Each structure stands twice: as structure tokens, then as C-alpha cells.
XYZ file of N, CA and C in Angstrom:
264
model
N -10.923 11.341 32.532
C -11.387 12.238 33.568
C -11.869 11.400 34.747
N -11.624 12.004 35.780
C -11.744 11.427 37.027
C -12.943 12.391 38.049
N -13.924 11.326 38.157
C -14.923 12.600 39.056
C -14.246 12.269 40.688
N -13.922 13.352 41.462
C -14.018 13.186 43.029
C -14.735 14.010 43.798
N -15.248 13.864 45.081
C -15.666 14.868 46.033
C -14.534 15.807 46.561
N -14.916 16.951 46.511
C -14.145 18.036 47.001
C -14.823 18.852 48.157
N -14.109 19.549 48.814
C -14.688 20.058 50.091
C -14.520 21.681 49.791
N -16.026 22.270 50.089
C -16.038 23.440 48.979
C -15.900 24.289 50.200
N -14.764 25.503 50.315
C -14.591 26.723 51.687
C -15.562 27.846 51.793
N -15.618 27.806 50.501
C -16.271 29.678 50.049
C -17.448 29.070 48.509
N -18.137 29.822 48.372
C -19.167 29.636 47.483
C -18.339 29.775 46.038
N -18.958 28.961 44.967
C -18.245 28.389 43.689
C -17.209 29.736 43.058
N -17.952 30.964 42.824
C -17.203 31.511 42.417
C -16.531 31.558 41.079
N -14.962 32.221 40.588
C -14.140 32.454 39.957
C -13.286 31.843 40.780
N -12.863 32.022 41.966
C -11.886 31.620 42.472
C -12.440 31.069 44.145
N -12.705 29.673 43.956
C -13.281 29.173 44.468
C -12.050 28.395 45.466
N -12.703 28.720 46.952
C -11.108 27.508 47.756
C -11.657 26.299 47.873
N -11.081 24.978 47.471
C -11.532 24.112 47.867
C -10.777 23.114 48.330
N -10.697 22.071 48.869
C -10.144 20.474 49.527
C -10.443 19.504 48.438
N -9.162 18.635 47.817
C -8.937 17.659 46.922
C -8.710 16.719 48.151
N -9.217 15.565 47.560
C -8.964 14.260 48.553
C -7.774 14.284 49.047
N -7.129 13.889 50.150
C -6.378 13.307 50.072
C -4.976 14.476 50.515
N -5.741 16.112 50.468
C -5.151 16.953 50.721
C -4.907 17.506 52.185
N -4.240 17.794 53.136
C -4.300 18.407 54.401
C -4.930 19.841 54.186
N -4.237 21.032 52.900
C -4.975 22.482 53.505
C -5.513 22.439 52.094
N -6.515 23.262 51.774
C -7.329 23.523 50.602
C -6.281 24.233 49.235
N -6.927 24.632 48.318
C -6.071 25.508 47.638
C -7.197 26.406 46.674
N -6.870 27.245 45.819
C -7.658 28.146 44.831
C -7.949 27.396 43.523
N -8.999 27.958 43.483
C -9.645 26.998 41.622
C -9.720 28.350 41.219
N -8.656 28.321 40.371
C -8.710 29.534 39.353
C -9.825 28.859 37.778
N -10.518 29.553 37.548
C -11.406 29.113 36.146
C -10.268 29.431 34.847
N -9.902 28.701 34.014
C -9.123 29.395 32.664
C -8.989 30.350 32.498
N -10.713 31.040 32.412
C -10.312 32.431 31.574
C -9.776 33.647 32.351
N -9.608 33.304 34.269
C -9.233 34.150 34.672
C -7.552 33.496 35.211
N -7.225 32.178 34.871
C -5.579 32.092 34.451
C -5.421 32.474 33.385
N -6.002 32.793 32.076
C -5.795 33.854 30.978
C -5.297 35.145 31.370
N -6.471 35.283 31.724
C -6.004 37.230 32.483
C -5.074 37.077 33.113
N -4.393 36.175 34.718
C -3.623 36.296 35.499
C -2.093 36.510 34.598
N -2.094 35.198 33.674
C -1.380 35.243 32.725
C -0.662 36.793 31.678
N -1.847 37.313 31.377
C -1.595 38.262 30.195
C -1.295 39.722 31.046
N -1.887 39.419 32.717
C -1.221 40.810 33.564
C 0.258 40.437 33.759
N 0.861 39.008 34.097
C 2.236 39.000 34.052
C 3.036 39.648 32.580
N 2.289 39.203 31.504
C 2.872 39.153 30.485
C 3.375 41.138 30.034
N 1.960 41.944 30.633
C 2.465 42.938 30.645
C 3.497 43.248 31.215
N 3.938 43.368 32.790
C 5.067 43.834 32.963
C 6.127 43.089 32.541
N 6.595 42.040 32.366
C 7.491 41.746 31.988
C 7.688 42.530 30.214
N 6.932 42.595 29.462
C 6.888 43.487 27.754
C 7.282 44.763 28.877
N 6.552 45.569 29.932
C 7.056 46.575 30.086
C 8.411 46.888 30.591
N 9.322 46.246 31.306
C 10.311 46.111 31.813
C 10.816 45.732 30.092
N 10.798 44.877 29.337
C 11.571 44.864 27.983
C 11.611 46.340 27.410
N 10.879 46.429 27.584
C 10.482 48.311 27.008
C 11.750 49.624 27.917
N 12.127 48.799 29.168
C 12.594 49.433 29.675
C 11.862 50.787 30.605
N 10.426 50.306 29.971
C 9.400 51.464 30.687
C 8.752 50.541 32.393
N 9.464 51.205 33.082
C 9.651 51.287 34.705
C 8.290 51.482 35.721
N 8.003 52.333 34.979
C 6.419 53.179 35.157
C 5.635 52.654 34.707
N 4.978 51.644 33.496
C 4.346 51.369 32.907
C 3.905 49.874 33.879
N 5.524 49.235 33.893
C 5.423 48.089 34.597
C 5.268 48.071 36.409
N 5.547 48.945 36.957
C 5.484 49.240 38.102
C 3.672 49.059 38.380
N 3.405 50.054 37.588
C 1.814 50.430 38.038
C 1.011 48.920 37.204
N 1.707 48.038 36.571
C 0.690 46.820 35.996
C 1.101 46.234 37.374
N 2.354 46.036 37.543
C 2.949 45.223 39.063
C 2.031 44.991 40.342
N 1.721 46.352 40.074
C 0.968 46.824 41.572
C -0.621 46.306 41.450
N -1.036 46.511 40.225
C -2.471 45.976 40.012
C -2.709 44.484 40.328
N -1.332 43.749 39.931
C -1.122 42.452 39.952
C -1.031 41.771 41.227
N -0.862 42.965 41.745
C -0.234 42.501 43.231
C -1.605 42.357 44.134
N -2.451 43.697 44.005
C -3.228 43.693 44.705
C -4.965 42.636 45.013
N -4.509 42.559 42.976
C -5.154 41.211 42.670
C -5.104 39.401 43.525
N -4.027 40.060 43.623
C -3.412 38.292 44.160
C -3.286 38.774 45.651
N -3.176 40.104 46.431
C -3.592 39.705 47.880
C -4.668 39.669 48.138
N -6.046 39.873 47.461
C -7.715 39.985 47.457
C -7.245 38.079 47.435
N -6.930 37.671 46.761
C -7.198 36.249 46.242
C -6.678 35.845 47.392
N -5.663 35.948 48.183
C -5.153 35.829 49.516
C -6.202 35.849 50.100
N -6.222 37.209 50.471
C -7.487 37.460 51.458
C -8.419 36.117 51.403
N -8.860 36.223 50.899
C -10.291 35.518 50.227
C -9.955 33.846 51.068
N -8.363 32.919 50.184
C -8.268 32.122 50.915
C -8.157 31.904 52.814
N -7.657 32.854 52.780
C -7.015 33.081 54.329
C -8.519 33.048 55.028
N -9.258 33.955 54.913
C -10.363 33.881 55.392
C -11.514 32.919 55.217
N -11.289 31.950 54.221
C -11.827 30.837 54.173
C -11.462 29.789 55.212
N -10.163 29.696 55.303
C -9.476 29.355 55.974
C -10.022 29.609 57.867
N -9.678 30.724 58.005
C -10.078 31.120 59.246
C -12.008 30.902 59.771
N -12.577 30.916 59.016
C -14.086 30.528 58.898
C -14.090 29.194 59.307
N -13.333 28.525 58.909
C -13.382 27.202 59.042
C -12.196 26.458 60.578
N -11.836 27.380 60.868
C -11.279 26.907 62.000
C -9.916 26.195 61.762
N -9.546 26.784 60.510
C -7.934 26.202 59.775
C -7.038 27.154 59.926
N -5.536 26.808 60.268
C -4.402 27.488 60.693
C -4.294 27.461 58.437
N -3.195 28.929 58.485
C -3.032 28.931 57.198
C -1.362 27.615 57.056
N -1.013 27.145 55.843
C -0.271 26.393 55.812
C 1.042 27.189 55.704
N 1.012 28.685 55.586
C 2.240 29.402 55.321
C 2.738 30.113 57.009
């Protein structure tokens, strides 16, 4: 294990943005147990699409989705707080 300084955007959090040495734009610190979850919401729709159930997976899709533009959000506006163009 390697200790370094990191450059923290937004307060620690779950999903915390931060700067690795050596990096130009920051990125997301997902904690495990919520790449667990991120994980086990993919895992649903894809079982639901095996299922052939459309509806089931649609509406996990959408939860998934909206999850990960909050997490957007969140960076982007870290981002913008700080006087950083986004890298996309």
C-alpha cells in the first residue's frame, strides 16, 4: 500500500470527487459497498432482459440511470465550484 495526497472537491462522502497525483481532472471514489450495489442494480436488468421481462428491466434501467446522473451532477458541480472545465 501506497499512502499519497489527494485533492479532495466535495466533502468525503460515499462518493467522494477527488485529484490523484499526477492527474489533470479529478474522478469519483466510489466506497465498495456502494460498487456492490452499483454492481447488483446492473446485474438486475441484465437477469431482467434474460427473463425477457422488458418492464421489469426498463424501470431497474431508469433507477440506474438516474443514480449515475445525481453522481454526474455531483461531479460536474464539483468541478464547476472549483473553476474546472469538465473533461467530457
Amino acid at each position: 500500500m501506497e499512502r499519497v495526497d489527494v485533492e479532495l472537491f466535495t466533502d468525503g462522502g460515499n462518493d467522494a470527487v477527488v485529484r490523484l497525483p499526477g492527474r489533470r481532472f479529478p474522478g469519483v471514489l466510489i466506497q465498495g459497498d456502494s460498487l456492490h450495489i452499483l454492481r447488483s442494480d446492473v446485474a438486475e436488468v441484465v437477469e431482467a432482459c434474460g427473463r425477457g421481462d422488458l418492464v421489469d428491466a426498463g424501470e431497474s434501467a431508469g433507477l440506474l440511470l438516474a443514480g449515475l446522473d445525481a453522481l454526474l451532477a455531483r461531479y460536474s458541480t464539483a468541478l464547476e465550484n472549483h473553476g474546472m472545465k469538465r473533461p467530457y
